PDB file of C-alpha atoms in Angstrom:
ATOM      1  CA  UNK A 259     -16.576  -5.876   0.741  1.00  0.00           C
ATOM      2  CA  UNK A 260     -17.865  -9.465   0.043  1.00  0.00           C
ATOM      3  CA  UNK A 261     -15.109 -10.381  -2.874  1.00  0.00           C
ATOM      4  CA  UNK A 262     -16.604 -13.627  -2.841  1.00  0.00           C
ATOM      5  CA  UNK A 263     -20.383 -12.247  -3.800  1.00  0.00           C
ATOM      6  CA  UNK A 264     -18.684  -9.980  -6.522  1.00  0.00           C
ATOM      7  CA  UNK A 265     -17.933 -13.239  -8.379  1.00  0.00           C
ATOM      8  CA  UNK A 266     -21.093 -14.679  -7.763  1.00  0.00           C
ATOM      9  CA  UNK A 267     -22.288 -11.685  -9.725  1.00  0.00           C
ATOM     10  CA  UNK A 268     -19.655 -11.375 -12.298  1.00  0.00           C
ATOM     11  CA  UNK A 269     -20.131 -15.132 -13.186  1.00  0.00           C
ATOM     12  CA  UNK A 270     -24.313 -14.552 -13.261  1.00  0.00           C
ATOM     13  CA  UNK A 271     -23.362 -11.693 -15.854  1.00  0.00           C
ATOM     14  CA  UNK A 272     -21.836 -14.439 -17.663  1.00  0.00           C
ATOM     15  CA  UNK A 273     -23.871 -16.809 -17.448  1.00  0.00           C
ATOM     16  CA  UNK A 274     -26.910 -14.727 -18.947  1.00  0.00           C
ATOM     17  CA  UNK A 275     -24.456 -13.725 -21.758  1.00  0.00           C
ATOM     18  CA  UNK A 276     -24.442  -9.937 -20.818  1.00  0.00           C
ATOM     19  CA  UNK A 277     -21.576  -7.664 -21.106  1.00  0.00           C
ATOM     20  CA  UNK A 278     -20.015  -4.430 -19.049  1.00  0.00           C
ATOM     21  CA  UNK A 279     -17.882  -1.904 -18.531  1.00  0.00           C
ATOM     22  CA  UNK A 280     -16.562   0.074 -16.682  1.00  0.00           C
ATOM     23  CA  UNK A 281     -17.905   3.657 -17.738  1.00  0.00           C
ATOM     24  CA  UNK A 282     -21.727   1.882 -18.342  1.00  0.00           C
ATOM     25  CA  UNK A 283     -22.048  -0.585 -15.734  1.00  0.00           C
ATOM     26  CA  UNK A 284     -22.611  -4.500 -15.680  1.00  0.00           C
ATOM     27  CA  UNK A 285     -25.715  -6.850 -17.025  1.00  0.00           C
ATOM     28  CA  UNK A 286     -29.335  -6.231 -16.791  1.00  0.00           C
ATOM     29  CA  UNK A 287     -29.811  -6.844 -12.442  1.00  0.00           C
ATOM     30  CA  UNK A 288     -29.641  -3.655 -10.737  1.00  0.00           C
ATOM     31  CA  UNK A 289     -27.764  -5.144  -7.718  1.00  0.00           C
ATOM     32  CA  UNK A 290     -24.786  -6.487  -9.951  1.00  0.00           C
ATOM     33  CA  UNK A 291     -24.437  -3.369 -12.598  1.00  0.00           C
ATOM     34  CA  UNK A 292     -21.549  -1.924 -10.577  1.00  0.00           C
ATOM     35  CA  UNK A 293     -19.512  -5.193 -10.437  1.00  0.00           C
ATOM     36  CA  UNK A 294     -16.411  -3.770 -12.338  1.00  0.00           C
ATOM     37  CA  UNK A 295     -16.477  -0.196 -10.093  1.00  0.00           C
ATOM     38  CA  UNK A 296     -16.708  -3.020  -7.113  1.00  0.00           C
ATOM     39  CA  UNK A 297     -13.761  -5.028  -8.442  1.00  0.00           C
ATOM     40  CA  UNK A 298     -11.828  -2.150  -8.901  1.00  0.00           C
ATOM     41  CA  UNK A 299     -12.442  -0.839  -5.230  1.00  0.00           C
ATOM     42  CA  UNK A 300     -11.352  -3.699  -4.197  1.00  0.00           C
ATOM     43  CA  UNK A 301      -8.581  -4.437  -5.710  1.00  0.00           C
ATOM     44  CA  UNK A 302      -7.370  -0.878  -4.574  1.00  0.00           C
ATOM     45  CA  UNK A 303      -7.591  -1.196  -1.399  1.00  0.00           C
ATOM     46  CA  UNK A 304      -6.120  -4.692  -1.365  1.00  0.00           C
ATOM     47  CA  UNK A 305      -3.078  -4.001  -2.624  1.00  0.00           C
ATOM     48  CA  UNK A 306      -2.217   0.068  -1.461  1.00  0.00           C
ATOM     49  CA  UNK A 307       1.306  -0.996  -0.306  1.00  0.00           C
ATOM     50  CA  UNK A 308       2.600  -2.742  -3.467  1.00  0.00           C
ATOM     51  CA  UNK A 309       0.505  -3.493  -6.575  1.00  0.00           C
ATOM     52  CA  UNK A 310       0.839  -6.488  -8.426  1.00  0.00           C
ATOM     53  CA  UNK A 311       1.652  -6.465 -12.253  1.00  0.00           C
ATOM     54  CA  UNK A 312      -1.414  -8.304 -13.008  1.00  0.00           C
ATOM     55  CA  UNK A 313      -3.841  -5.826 -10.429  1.00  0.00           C
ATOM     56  CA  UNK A 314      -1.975  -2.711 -12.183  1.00  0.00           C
ATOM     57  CA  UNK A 315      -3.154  -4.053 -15.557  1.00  0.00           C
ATOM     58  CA  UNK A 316      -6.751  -4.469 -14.375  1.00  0.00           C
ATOM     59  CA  UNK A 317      -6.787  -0.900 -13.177  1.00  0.00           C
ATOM     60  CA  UNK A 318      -5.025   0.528 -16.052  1.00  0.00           C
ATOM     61  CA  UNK A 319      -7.492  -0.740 -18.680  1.00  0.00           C
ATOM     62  CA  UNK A 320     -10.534  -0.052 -16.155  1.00  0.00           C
ATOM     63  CA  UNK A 321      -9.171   3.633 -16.419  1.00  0.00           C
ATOM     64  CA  UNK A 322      -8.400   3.645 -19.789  1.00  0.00           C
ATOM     65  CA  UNK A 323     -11.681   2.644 -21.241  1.00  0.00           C
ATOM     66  CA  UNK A 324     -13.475   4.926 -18.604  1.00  0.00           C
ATOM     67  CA  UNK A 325     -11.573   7.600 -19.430  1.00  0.00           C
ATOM     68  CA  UNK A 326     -12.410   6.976 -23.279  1.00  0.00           C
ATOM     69  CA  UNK A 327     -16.307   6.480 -22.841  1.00  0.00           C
ATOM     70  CA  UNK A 328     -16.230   9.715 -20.306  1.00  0.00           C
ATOM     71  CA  UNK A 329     -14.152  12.308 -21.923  1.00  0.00           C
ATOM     72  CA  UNK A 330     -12.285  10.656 -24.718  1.00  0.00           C
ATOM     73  CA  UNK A 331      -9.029   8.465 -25.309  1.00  0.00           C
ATOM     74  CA  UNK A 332      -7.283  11.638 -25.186  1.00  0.00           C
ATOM     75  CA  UNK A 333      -7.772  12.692 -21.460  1.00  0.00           C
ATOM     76  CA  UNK A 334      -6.135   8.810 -20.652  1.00  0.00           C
ATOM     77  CA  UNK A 335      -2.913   9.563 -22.871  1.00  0.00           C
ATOM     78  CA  UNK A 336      -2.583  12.770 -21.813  1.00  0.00           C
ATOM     79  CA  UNK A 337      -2.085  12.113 -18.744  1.00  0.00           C
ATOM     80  CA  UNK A 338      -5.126  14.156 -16.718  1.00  0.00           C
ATOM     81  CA  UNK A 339      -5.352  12.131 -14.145  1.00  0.00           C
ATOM     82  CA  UNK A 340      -1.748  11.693 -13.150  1.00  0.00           C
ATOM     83  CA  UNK A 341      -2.273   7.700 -13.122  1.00  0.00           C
ATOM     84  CA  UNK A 342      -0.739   6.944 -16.516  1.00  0.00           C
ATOM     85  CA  UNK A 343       1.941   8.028 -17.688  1.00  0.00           C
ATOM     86  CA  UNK A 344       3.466   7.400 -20.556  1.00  0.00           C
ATOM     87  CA  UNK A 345       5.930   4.757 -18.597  1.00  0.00           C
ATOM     88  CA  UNK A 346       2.957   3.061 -16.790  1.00  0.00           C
ATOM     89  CA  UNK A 347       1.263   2.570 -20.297  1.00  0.00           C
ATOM     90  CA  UNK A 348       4.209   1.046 -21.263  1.00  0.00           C
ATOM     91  CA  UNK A 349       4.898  -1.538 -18.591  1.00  0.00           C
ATOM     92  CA  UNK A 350       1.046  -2.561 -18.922  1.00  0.00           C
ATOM     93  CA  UNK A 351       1.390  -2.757 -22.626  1.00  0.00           C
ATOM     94  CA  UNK A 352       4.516  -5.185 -22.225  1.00  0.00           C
ATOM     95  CA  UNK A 353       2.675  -7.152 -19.691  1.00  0.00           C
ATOM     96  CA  UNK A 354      -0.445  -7.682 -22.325  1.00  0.00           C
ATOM     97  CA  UNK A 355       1.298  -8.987 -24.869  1.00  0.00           C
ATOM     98  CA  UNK A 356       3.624 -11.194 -22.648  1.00  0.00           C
ATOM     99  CA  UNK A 357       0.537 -12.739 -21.135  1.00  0.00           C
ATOM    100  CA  UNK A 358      -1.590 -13.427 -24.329  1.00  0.00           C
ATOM    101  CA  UNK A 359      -3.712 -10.423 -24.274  1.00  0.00           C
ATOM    102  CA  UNK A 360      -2.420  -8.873 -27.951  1.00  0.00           C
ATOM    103  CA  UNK A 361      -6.203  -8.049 -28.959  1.00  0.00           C
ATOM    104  CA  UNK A 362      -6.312  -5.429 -26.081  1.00  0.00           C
ATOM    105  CA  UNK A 363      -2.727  -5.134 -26.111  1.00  0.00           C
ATOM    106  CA  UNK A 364      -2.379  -3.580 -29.552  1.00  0.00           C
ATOM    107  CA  UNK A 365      -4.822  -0.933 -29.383  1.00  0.00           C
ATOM    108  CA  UNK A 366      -3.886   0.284 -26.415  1.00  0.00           C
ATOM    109  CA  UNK A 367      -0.559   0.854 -26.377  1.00  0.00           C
ATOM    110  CA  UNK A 368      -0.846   2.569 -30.362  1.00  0.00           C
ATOM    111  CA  UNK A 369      -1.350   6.173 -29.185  1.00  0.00           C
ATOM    112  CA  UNK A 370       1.072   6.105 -26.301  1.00  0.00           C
ATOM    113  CA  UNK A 371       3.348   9.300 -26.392  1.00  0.00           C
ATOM    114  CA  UNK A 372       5.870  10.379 -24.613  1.00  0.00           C
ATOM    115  CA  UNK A 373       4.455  14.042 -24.031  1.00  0.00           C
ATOM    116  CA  UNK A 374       3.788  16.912 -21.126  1.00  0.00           C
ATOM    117  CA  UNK A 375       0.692  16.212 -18.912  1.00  0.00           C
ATOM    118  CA  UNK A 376      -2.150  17.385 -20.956  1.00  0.00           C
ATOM    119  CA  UNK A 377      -0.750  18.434 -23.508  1.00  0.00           C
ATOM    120  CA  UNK A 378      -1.216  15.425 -26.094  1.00  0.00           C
ATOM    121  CA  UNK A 379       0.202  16.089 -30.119  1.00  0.00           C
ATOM    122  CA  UNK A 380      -2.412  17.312 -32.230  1.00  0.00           C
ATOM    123  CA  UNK A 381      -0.704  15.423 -35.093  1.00  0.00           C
ATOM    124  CA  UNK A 382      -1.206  12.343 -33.151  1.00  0.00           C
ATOM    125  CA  UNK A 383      -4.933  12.351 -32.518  1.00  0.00           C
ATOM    126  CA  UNK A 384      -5.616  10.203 -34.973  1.00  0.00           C
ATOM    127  CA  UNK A 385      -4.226   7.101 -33.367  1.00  0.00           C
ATOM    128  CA  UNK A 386      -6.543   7.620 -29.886  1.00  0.00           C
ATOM    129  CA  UNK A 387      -8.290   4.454 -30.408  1.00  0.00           C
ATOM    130  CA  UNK A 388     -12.055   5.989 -29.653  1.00  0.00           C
ATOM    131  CA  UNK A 389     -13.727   4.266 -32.426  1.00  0.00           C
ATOM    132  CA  UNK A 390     -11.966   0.994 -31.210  1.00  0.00           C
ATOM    133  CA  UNK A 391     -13.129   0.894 -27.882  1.00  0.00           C
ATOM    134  CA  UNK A 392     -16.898   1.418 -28.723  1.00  0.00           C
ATOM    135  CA  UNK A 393     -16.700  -1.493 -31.313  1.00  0.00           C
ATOM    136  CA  UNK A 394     -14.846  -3.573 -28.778  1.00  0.00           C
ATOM    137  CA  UNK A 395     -16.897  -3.874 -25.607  1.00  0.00           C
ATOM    138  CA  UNK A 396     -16.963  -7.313 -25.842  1.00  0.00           C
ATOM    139  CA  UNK A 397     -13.325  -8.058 -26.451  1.00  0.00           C
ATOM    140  CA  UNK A 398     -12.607  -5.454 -23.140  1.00  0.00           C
ATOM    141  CA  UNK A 399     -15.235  -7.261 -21.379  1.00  0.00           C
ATOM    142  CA  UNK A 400     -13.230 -10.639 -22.205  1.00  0.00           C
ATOM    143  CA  UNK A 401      -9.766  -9.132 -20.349  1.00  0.00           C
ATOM    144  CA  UNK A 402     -11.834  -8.192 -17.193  1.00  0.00           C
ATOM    145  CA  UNK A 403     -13.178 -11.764 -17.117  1.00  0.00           C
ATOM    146  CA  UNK A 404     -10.255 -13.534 -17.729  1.00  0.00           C
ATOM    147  CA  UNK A 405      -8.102 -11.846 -15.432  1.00  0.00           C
ATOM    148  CA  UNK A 406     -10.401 -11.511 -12.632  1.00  0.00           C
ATOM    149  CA  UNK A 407     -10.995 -15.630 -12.921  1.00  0.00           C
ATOM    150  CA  UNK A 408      -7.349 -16.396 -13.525  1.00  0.00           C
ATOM    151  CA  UNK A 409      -6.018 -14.595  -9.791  1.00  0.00           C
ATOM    152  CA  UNK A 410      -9.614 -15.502  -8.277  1.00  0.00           C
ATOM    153  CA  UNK A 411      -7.581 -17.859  -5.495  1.00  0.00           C
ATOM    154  CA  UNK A 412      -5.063 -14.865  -4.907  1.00  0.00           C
ATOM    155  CA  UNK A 413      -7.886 -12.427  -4.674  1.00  0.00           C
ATOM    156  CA  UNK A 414     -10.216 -13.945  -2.197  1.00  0.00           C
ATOM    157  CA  UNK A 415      -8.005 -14.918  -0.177  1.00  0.00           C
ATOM    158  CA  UNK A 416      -7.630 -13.968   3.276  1.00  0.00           C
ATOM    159  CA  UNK A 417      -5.407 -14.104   6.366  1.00  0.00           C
ATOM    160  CA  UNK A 418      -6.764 -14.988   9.951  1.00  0.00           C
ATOM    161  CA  UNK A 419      -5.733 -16.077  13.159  1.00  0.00           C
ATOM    162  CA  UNK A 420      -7.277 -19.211  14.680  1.00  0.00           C
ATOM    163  CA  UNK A 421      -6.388 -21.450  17.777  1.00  0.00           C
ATOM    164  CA  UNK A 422      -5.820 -25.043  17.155  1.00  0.00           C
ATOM    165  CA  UNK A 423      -4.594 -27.601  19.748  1.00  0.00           C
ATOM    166  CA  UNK A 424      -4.429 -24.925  22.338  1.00  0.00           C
ATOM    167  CA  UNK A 425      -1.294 -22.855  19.555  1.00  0.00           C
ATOM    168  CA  UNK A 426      -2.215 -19.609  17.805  1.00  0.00           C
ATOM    169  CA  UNK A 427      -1.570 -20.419  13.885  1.00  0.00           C
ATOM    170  CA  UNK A 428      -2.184 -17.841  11.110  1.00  0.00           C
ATOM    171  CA  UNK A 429      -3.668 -19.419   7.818  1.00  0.00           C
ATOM    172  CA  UNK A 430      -4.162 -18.157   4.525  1.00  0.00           C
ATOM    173  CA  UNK A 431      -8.008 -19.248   3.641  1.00  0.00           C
ATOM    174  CA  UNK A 432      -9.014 -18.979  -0.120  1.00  0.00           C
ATOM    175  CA  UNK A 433     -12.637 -19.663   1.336  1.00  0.00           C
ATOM    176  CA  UNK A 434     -15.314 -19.556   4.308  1.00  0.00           C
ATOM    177  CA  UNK A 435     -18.757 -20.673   4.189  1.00  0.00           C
ATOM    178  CA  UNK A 436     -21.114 -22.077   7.428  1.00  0.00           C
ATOM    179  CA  UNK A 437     -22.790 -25.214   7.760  1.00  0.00           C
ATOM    180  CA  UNK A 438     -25.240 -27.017   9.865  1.00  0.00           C
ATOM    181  CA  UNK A 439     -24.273 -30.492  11.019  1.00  0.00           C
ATOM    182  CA  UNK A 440     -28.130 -32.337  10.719  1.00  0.00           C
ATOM    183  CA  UNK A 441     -27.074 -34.960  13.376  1.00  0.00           C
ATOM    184  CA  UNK A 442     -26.567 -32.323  16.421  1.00  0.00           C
ATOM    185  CA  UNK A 443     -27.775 -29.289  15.114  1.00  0.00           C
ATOM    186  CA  UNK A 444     -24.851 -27.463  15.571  1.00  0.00           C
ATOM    187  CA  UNK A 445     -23.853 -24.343  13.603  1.00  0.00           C
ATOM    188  CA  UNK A 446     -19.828 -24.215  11.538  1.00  0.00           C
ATOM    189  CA  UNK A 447     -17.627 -21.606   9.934  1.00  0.00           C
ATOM    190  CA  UNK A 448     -16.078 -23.828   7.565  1.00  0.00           C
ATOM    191  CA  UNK A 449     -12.636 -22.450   6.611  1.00  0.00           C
ATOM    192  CA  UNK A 450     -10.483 -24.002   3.807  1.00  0.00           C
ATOM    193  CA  UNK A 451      -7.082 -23.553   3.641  1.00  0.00           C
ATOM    194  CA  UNK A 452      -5.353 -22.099  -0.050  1.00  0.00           C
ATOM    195  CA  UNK A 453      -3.829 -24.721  -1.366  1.00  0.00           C
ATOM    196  CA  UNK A 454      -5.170 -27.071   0.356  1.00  0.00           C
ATOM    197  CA  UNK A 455      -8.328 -29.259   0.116  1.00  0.00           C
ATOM    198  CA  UNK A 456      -8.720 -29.526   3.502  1.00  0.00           C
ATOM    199  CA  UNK A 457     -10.297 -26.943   5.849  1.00  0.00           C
ATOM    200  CA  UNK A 458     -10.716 -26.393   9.115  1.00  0.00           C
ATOM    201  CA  UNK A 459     -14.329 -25.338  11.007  1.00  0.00           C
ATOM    202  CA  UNK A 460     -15.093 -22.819  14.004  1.00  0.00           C
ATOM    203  CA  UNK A 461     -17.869 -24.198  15.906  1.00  0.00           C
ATOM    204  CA  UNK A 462     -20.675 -21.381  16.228  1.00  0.00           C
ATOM    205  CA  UNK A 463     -23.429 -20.392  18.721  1.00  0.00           C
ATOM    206  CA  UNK A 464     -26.317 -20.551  16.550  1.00  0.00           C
ATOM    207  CA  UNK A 465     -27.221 -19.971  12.554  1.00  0.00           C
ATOM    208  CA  UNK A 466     -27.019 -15.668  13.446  1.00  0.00           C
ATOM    209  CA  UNK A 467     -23.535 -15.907  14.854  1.00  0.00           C
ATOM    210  CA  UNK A 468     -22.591 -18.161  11.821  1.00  0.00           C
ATOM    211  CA  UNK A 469     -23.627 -16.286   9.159  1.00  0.00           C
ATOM    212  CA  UNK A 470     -22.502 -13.231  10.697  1.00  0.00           C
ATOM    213  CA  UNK A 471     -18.995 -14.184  10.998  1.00  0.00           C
ATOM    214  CA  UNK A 472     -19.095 -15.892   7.474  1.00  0.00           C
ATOM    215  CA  UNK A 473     -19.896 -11.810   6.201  1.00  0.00           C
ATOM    216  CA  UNK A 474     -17.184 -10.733   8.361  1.00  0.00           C
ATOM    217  CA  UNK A 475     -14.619 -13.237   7.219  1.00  0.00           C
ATOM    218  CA  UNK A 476     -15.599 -12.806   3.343  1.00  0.00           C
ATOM    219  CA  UNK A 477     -15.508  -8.482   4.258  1.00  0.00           C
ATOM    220  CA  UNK A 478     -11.970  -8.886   5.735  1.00  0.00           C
ATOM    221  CA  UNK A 479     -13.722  -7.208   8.613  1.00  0.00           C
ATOM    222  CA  UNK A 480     -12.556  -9.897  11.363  1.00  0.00           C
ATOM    223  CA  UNK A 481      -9.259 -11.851  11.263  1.00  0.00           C
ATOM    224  CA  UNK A 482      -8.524 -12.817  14.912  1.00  0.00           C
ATOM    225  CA  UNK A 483     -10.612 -16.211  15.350  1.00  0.00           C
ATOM    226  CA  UNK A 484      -9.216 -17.931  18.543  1.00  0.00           C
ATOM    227  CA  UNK A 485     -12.178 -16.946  20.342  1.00  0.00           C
ATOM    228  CA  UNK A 486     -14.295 -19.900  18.475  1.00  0.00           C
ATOM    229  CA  UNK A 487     -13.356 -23.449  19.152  1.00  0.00           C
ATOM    230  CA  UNK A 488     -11.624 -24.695  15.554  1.00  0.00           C
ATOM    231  CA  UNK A 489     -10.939 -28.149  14.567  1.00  0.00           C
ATOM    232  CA  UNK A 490      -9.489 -29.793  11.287  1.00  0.00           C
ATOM    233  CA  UNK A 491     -12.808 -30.734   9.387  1.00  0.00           C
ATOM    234  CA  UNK A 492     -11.816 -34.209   8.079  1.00  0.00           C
TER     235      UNK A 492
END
């Protein structure tokens, strides 16, 4: 999955002022309306083994308001799913308010109950914040936004292998793009290094082989690069 294309398309959302979510879809283009689903895919996968605080608070929301616009707040704080307990709702509620997220915060941690899987109190159904979350779209929509933006770096960043000076060195890239130098012709992978400004290129066989490693690299689908001649790109 190209993370870097799903900002491209999250910021184009933006930029026409258009809203999603994750039960509706994204914007007005076809090709970007499952943005959030994409996100959420991806941020999955990336981080199976451990999940940061910040990735378990995307997901959690993502399910919540899902969950609401599918089936009703209910079937999220009840538990159906077996993703959110009442402890998980917890933690993510603690991390929203410690992180300046209160507007979401509030709402969603005010029908969290400490009851058996799917079996939420009827005397408590009036705090499932239903009406909330289809008067707040926008205010959801801001959270996805924000925290997508804010861990961008972390996000699309990837680790590959290249061979510099004849030694085998692992780098962390935050981005890869290719280039054509105008004076030679010759085709780059441009690499740069997270943070760092500089970057480092892989000299290419042609404009096909660049921009097919570029997909590869941005897909995570290729990480061992000391096949390609790489130099510091000064």
């Amino acid at each position: 999955m190209d993370i870097e294309g799903l900002y491209q398309g999250l910021r184009r959302i933006q930029a026409r002022g258009e809203l999603g979510n994750a039960y509706g879809g994204c914007g007005t283009v076809e090709e970007e309306s499952n943005v959030l689903v994409d996100f959420f895919e991806c941020i999955m996968e990336k981080y199976k083994d451990s999940m940061p605080l910040w990735a378990e608070a995307f997901i959690q929301i993502f399910d919540w308001q899902f969950q609401t616009f599918h089936e009703g707040a209910e079937s999220y704080y009840s538990n159906f799913y077996g993703n959110s307990e009442y402890a998980t709702i917890i933690r993510i509620a603690d991390y929203l308010r410690e992180n300046g997220y209160d507007e979401i915060g509030k709402p969603y941690v005010s029908a969290a109950v400490d009851c058996e899987r799917y079996k939420y109190p009827k005397e408590k159904t009036h705090l499932l914040p239903d009406d909330w979350m289809n008067e707040n779209e926008k205010t959801v929509w801001n959270f996805y936004v924000n925290i997508l933006e804010k861990h961008a770096d972390e996000l699309t960043m990837k680790e590959v292998d290249v061979k510099l000076d004849g030694q085998v060195v692992q780098l962390k890239i935050r981005r890869a793009f290719h280039s054509r130098n105008p004076l030679t012709s010759r085709y780059y992978v441009n690499l740069m290094e997270a943070g760092h400004e500089r970057g480092i290129r892989l000299c290419c066989r042609g404009r096909e082989d660049a921009e097919m490693l570029t997909k590869k690299i941005r897909e995570g689908k290729i990480t061992d690069l000391t096949g390609y001649p790489a130099e510091w790109n000064q």
